[in-house]
Short mmCIF file of C-alpha atoms in Angstrom, two decimals:
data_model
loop_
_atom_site.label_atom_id
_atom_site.label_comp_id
_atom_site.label_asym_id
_atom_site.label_seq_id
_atom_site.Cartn_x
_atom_site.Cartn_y
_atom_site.Cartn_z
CA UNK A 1406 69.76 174.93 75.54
CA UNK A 1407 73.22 174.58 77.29
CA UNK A 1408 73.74 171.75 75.29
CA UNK A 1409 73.39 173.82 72.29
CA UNK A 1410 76.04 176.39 73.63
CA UNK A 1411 78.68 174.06 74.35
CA UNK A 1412 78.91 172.53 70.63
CA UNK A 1413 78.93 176.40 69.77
CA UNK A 1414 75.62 177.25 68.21
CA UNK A 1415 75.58 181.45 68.32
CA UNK A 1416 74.01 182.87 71.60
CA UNK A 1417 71.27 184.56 69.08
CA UNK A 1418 70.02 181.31 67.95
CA UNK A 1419 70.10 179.75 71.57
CA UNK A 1420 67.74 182.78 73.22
CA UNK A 1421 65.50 182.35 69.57
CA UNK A 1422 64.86 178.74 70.28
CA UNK A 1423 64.49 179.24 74.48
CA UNK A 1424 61.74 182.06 73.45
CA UNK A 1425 59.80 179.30 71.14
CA UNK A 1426 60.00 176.60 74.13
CA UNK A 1427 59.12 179.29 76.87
CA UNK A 1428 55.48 178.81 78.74
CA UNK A 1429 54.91 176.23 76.37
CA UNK A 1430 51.42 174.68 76.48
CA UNK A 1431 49.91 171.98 74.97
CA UNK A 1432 45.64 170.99 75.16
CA UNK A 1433 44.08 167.77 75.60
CA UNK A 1434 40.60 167.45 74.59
CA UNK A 1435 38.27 164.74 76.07
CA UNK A 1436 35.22 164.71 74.62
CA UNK A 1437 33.80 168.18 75.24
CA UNK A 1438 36.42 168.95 77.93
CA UNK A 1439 40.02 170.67 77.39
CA UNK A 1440 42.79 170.57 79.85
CA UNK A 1441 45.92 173.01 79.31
CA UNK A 1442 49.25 171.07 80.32
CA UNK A 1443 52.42 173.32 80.99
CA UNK A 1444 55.50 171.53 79.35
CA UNK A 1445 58.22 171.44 82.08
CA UNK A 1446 60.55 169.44 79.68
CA UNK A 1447 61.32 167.86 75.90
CA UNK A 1448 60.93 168.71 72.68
CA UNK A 1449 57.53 169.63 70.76
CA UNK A 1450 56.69 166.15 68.54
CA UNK A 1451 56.71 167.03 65.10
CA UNK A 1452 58.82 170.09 65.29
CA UNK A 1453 61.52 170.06 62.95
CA UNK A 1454 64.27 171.23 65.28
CA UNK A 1455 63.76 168.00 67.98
CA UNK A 1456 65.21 165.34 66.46
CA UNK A 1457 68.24 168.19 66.42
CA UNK A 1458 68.04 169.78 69.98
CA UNK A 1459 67.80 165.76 71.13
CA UNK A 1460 71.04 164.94 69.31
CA UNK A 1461 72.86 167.81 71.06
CA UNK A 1462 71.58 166.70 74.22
CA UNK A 1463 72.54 163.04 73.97
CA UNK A 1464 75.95 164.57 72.84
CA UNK A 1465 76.54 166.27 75.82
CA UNK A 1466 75.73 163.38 77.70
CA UNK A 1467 77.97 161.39 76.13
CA UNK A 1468 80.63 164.18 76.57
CA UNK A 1469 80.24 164.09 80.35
CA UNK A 1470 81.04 159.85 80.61
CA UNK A 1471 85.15 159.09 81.54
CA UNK A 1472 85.13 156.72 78.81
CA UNK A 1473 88.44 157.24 77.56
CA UNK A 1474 90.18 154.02 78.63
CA UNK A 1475 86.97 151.70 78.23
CA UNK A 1476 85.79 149.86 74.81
CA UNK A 1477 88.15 148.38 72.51
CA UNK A 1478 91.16 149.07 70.57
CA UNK A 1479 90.61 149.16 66.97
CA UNK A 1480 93.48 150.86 64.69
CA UNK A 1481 95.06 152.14 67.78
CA UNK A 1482 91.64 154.24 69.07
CA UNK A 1483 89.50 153.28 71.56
CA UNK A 1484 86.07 152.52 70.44
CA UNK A 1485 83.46 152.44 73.06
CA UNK A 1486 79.84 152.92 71.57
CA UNK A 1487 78.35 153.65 67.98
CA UNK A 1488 75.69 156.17 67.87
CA UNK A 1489 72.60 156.79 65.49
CA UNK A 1490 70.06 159.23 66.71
CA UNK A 1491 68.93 157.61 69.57
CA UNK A 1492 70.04 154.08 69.33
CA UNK A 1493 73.42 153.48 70.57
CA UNK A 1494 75.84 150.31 71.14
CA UNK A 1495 77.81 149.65 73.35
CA UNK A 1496 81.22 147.98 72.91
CA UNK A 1497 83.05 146.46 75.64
CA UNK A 1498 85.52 143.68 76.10
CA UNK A 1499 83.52 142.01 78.96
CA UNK A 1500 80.87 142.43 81.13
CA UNK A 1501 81.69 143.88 83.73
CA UNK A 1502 82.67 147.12 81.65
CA UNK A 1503 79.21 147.34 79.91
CA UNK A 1504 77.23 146.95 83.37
CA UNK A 1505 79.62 149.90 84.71
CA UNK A 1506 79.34 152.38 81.44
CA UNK A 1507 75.56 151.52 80.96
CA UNK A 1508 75.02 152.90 84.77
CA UNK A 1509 77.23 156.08 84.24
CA UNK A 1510 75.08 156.45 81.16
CA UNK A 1511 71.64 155.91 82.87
CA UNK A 1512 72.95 157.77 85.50
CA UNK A 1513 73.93 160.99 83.36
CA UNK A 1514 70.55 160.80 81.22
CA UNK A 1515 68.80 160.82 84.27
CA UNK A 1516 69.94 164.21 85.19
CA UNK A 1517 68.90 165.87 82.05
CA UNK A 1518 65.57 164.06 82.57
CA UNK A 1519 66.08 160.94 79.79
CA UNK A 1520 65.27 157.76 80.78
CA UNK A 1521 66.67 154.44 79.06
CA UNK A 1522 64.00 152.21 78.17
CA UNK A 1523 64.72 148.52 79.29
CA UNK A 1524 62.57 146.56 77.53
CA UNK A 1525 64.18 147.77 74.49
CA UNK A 1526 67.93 146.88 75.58
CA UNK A 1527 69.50 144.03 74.70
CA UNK A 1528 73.15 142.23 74.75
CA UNK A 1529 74.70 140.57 72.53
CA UNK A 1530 77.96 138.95 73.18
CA UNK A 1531 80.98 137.07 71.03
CA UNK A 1532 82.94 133.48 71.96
CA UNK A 1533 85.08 135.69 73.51
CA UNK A 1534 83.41 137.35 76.46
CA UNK A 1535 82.11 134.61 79.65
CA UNK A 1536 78.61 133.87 80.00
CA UNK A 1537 77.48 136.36 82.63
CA UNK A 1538 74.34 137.92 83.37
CA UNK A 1539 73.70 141.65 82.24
CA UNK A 1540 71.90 144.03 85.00
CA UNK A 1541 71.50 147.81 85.35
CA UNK A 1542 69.78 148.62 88.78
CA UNK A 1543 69.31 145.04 89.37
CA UNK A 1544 66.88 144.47 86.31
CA UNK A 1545 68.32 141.73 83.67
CA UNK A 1546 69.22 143.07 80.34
CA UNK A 1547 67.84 139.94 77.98
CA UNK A 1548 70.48 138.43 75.50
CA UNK A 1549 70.30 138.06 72.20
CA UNK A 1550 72.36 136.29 69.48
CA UNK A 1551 71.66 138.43 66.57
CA UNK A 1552 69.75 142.12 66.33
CA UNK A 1553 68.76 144.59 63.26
CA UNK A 1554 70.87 147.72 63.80
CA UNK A 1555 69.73 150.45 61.38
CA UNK A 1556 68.46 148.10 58.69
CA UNK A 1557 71.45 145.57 59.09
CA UNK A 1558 71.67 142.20 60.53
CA UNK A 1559 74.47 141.88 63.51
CA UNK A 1560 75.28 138.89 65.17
CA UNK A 1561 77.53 136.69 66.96
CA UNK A 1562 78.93 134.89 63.95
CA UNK A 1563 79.46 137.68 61.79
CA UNK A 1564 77.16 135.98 59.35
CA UNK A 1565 75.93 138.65 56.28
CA UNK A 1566 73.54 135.54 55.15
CA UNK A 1567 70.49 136.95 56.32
CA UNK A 1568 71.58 140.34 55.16
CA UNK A 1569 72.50 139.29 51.36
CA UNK A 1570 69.24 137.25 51.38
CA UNK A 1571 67.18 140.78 51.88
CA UNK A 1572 69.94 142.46 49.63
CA UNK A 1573 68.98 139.81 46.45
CA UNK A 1574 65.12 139.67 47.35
CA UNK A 1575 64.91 143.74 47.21
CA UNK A 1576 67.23 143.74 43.77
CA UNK A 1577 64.77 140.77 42.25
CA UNK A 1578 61.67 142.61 43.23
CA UNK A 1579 62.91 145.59 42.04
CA UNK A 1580 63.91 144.07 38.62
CA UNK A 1581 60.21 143.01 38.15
CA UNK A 1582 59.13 145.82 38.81
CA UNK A 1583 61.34 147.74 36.30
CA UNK A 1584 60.50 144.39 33.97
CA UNK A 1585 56.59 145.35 33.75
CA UNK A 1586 57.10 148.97 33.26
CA UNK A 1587 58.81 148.69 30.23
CA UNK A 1588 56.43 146.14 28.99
CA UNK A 1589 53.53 147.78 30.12
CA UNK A 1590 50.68 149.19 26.92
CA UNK A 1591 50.88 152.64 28.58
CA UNK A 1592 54.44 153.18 28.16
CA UNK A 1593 54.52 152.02 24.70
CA UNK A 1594 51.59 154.96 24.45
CA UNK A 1595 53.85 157.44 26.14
CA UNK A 1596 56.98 156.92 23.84
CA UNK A 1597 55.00 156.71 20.26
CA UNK A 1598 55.64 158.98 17.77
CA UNK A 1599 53.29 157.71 15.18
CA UNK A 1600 49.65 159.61 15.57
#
């Protein structure tokens, strides 16, 4: 909730929504036993307001980081991640940079209660950056040369290939699609106007 009131969401709303999440239950059934969990923490799955009260969150997080001076320069701002909902990338000019804001990041989502999930983090680097390994609390972060990043294909060599490939194959499919509707019996039956 105080991540709410410091992107400036009325005070009303804030004490409406910490009234909904207040002694909040939820039951687990095992065959003909019930348990009744209290919910310390998080959001209630399926509730339309979560995906929202999870973005404010993250954005306070991300508030908190001294990132200022890290990333790179691109038309004279400093770019240091891209964020969608939860998935977020990183950009660093080496390393060393991404192992130290990936750590001030773990270490801030830790004290809201989020934890990153390694198995899903990867690396990718270009020619440009030294082959190095990748850690975060002395785990490797696995590297990869090319990764789907909200339906698009990124990768090292700034190739589109694989992304015009899916691009054409959608647009075909869709075309015969389109093609057999309009020669299909029923919507010659549909448009008649003879009896």
């Amino acid at each position: 909730m105080e991540a709410l009131g410091s992107q400036g969401v009325p005070t009303q709303y804030i004490k409406i929504l910490g009234e909904l999440y207040k002694n909040f239950t939820t039951e687990i059934s095992t065959f003909y036993n019930s348990t009744n969990i209290d919910v310390k923490r998080g959001v209630r799955q399926s509730d339309t307001i979560s995906p929202k009260l999870f973005t404010a969150t993250l954005q306070n997080v991300m508030r908190t980081l001294g990132w200022d001076n890290m990333g790179v320069k691109t038309d004279g701002q400093q770019i240091h991640h891209l964020r969608f909902a939860e998935d977020i990338v990183l950009i660093t000019p080496e390393i060393s940079q991404a192992e130290h804001m990936l750590a001030d990041f773990d270490k801030a989502c830790g004290k809201i209660g989020f934890r990153l999930n390694l198995k899903k983090m990867m690396f990718m680097r270009n020619g440009l950056v030294s082959l190095a390994p990748f850690t975060l609390n002395e785990m490797s972060i696995s590297e990869c040369s090319s990764y789907i990043y909200l339906g698009r294909e990124i990768n090292t060599m700034s190739d589109l290939a694989y992304s015009l490939a899916c691009q054409t194959y959608c647009a075909k499919t869709t075309d015969s699609m389109l093609r057999v509707l309009h020669e299909s019996p029923r919507r010659k039956m549909w448009y008649s106007t003879s009896p």
